[in-house]
PDB file of C-alpha atoms in Angstrom:
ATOM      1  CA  UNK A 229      51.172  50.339  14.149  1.00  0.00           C
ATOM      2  CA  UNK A 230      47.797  48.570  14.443  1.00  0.00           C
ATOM      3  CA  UNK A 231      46.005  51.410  15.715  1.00  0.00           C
ATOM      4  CA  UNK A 232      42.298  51.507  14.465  1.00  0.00           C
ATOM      5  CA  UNK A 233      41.230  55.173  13.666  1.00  0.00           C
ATOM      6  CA  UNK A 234      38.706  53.890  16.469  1.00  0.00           C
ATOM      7  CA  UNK A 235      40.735  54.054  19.030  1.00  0.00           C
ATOM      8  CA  UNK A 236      40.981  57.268  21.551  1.00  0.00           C
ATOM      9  CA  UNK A 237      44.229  58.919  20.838  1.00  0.00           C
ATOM     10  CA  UNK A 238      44.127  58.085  17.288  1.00  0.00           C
ATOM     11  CA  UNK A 239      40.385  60.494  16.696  1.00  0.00           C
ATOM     12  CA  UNK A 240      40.489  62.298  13.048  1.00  0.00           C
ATOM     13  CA  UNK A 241      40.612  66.024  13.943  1.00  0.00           C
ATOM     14  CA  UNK A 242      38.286  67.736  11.236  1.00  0.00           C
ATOM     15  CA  UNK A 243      37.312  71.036  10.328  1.00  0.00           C
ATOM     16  CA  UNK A 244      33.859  72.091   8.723  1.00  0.00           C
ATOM     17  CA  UNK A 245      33.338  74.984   6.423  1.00  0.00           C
ATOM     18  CA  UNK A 246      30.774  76.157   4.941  1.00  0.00           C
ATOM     19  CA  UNK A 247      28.207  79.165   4.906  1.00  0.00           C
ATOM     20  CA  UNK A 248      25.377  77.809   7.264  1.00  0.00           C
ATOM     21  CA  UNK A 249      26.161  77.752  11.315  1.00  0.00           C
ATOM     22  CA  UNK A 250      23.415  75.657  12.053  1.00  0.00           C
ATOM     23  CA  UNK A 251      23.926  72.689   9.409  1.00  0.00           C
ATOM     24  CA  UNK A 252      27.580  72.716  10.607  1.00  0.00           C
ATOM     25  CA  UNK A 253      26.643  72.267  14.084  1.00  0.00           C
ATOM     26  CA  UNK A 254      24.445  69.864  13.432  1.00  0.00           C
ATOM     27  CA  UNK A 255      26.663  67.887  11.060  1.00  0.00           C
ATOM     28  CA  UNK A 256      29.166  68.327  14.166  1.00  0.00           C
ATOM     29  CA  UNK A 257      27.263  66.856  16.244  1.00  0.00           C
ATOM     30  CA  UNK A 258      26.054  63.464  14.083  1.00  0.00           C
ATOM     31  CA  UNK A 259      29.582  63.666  13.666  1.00  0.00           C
ATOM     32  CA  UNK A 260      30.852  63.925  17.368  1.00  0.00           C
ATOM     33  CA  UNK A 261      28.792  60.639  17.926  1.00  0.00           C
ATOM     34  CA  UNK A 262      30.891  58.605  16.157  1.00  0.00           C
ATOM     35  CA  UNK A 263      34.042  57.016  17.384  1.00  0.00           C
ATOM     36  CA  UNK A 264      37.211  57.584  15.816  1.00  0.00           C
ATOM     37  CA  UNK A 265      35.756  61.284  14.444  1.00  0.00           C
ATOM     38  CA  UNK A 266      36.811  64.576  16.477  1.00  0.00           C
ATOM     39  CA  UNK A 267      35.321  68.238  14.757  1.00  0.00           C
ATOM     40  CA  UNK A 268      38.150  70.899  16.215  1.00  0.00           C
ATOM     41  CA  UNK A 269      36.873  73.709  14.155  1.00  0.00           C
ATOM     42  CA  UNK A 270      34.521  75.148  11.954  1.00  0.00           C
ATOM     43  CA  UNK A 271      34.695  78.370   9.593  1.00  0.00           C
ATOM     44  CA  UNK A 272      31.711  80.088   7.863  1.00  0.00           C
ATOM     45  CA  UNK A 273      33.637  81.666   5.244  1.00  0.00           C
ATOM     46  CA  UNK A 274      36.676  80.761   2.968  1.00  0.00           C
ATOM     47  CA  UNK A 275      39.160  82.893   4.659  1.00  0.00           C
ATOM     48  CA  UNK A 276      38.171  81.513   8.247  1.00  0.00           C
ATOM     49  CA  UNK A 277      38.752  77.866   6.962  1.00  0.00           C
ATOM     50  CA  UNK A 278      41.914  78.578   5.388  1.00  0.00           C
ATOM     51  CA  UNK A 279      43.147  80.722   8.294  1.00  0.00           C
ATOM     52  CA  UNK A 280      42.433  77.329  10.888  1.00  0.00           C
ATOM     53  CA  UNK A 281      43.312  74.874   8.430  1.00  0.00           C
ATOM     54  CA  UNK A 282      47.298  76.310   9.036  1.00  0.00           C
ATOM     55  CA  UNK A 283      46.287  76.895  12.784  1.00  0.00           C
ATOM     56  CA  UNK A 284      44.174  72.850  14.178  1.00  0.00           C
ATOM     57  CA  UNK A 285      47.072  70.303  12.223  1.00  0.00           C
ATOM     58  CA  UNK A 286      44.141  68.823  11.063  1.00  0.00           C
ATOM     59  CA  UNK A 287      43.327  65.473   9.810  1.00  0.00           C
ATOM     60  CA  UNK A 288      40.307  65.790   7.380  1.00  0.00           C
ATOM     61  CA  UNK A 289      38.576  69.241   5.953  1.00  0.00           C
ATOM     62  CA  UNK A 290      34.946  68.829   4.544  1.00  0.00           C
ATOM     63  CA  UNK A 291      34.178  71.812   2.157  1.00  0.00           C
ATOM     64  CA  UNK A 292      30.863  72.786   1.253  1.00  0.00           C
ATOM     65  CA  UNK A 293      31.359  73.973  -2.522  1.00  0.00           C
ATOM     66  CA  UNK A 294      27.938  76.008  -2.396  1.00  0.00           C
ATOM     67  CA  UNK A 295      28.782  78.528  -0.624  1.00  0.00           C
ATOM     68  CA  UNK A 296      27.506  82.810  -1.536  1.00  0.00           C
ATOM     69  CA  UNK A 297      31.012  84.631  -0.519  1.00  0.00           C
ATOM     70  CA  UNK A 298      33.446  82.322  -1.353  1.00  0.00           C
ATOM     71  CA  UNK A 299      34.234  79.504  -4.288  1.00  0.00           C
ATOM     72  CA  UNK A 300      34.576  76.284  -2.768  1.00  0.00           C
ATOM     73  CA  UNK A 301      36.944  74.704  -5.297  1.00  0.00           C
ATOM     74  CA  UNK A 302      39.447  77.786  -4.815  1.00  0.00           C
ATOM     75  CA  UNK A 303      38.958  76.743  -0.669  1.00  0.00           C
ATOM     76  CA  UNK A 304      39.956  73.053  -1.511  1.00  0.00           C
ATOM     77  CA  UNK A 305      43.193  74.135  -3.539  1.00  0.00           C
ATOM     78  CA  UNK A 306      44.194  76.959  -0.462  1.00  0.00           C
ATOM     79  CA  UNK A 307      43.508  74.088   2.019  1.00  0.00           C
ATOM     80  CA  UNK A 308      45.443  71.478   0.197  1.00  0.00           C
ATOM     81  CA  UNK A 309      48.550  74.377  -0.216  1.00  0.00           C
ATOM     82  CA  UNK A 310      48.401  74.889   2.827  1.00  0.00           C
ATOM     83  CA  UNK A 311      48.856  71.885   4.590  1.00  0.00           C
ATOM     84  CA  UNK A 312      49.775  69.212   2.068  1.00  0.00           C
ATOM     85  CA  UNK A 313      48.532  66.089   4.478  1.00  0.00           C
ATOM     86  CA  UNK A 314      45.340  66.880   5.336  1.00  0.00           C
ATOM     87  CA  UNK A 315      42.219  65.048   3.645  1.00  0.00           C
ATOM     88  CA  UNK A 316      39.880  67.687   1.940  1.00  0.00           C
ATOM     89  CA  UNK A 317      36.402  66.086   0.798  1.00  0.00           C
ATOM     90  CA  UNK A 318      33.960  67.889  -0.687  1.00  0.00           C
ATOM     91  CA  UNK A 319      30.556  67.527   1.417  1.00  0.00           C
ATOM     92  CA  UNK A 320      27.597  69.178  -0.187  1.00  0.00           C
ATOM     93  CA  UNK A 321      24.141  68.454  -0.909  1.00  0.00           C
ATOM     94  CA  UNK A 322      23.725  68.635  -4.113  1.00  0.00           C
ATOM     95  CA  UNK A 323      25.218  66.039  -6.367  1.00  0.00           C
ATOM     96  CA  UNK A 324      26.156  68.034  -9.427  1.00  0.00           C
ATOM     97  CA  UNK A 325      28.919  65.753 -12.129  1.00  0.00           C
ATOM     98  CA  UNK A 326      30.633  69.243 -12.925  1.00  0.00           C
ATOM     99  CA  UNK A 327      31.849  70.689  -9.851  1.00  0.00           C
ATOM    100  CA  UNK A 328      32.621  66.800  -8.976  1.00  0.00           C
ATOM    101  CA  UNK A 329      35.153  66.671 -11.837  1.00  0.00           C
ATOM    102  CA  UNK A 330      35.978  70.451 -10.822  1.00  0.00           C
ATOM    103  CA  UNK A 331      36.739  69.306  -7.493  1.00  0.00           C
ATOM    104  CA  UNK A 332      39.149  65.651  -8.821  1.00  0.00           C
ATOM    105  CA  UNK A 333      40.904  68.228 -11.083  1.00  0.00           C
ATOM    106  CA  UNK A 334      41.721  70.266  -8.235  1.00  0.00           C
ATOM    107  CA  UNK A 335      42.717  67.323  -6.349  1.00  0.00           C
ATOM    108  CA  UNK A 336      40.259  66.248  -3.568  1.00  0.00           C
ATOM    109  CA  UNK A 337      40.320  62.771  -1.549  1.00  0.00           C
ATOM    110  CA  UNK A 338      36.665  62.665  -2.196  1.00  0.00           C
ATOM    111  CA  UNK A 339      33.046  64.015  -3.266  1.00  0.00           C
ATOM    112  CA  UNK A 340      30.486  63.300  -0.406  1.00  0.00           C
ATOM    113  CA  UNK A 341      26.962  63.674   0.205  1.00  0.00           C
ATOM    114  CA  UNK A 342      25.369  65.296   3.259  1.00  0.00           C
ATOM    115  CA  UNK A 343      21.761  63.458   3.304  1.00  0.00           C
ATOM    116  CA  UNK A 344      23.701  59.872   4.538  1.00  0.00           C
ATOM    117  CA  UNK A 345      23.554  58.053   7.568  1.00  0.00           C
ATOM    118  CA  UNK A 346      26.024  59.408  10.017  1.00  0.00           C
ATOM    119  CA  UNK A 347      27.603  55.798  10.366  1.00  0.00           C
ATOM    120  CA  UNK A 348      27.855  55.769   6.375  1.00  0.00           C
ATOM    121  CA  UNK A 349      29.110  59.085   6.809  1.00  0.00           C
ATOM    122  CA  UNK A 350      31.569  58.416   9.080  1.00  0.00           C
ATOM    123  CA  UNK A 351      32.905  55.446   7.313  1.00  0.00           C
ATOM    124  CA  UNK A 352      33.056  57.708   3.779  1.00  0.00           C
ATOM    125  CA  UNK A 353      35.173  59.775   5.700  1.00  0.00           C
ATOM    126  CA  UNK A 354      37.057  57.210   6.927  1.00  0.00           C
ATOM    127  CA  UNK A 355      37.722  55.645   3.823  1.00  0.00           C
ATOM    128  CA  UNK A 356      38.652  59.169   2.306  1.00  0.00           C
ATOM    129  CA  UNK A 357      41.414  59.379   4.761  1.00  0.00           C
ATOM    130  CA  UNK A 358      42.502  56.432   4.107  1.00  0.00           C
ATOM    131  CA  UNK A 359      42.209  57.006   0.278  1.00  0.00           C
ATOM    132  CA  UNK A 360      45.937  57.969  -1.416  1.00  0.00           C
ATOM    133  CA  UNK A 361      45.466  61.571  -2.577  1.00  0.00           C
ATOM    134  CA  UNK A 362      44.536  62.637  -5.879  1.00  0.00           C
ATOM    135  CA  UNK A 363      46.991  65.799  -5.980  1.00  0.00           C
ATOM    136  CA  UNK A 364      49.861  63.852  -7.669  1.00  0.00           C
ATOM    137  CA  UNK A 365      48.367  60.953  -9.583  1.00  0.00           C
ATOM    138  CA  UNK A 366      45.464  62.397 -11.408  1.00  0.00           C
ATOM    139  CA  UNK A 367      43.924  59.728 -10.997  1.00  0.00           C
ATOM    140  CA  UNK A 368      39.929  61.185 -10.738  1.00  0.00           C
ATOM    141  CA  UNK A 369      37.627  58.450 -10.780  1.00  0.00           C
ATOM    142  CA  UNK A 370      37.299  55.573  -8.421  1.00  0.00           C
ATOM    143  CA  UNK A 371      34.309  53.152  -7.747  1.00  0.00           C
ATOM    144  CA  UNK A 372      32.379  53.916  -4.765  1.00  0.00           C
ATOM    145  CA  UNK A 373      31.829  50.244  -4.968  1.00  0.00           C
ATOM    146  CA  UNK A 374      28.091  50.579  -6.070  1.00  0.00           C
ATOM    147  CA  UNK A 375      26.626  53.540  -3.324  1.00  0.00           C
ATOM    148  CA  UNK A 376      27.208  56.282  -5.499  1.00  0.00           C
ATOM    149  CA  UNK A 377      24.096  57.383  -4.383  1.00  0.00           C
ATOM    150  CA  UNK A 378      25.402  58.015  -0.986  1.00  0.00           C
ATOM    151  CA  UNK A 379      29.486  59.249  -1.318  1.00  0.00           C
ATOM    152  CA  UNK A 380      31.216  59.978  -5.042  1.00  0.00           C
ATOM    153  CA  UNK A 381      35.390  59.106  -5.261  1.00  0.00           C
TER     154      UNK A 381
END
């Protein structure tokens, strides 16, 4: 079609979970700023994020995996289940190589960092979108083309 994820009527509706209010409305917010990106919802706890995962018709969900009162590896599989064309990324703070490979095996787009740029952000999240899904394929280890400091695929 030629559209450019850019463009008004073609904004990525995303949902946030995870446990901490204000680092999702913050994230929101950096994330608000950017064109193309639109944050519809945002659940504190597993159940929540599941519940208006079914509900927005959501393009992307970013999961925080560190999360007290719920496992966020169980929320990826339960969002993917539940609406099989949505994007989940992982988007946590903490770069740790065994929920990463937890979180391929389950079948995530991608494994992100928080502590990025907004515009590298963004464009991570982008590219996620864009990425074909690791559900099927098994396919669980892509180049991040050198940054994997900043966004793990």
């Amino acid at each position: 079609t030629g559209c450019e994820w850019g463009e008004v009527d073609m904004a990525m509706r995303m949902l946030l979970s995870g446990e901490q209010r204000t680092a999702r409305n913050r994230l929101a917010w950096r994330l608000a700023s950017m064109a193309g990106l639109e944050v519809v919802g945002s659940s504190g706890n597993g159940e929540g994020a599941v519940r208006e995962i079914q509900e927005l018709g959501l393009d992307v969900v970013l999961i925080e995996t560190k999360m007290k009162r719920a496992d966020g590896i169980d929320i990826c599989r339960r969002a993917m289940a539940a609406v099989e064309r949505t994007t989940v990324a992982i988007l946590t703070s903490y770069l740790d190589p065994n929920e990463r490979c937890l979180a391929y095996e389950a079948g995530v787009n991608a494994y992100l960092l928080k502590d990025v740029d907004t515009g590298n952000l963004a464009d991570w999240i982008k590219l996620a979108a864009a990425k074909p899904t690791n559900r099927d394929s098994g396919d669980s280890d892509e180049s991040s083309g050198g940054r994997e400091d900043q966004a793990q695929f």
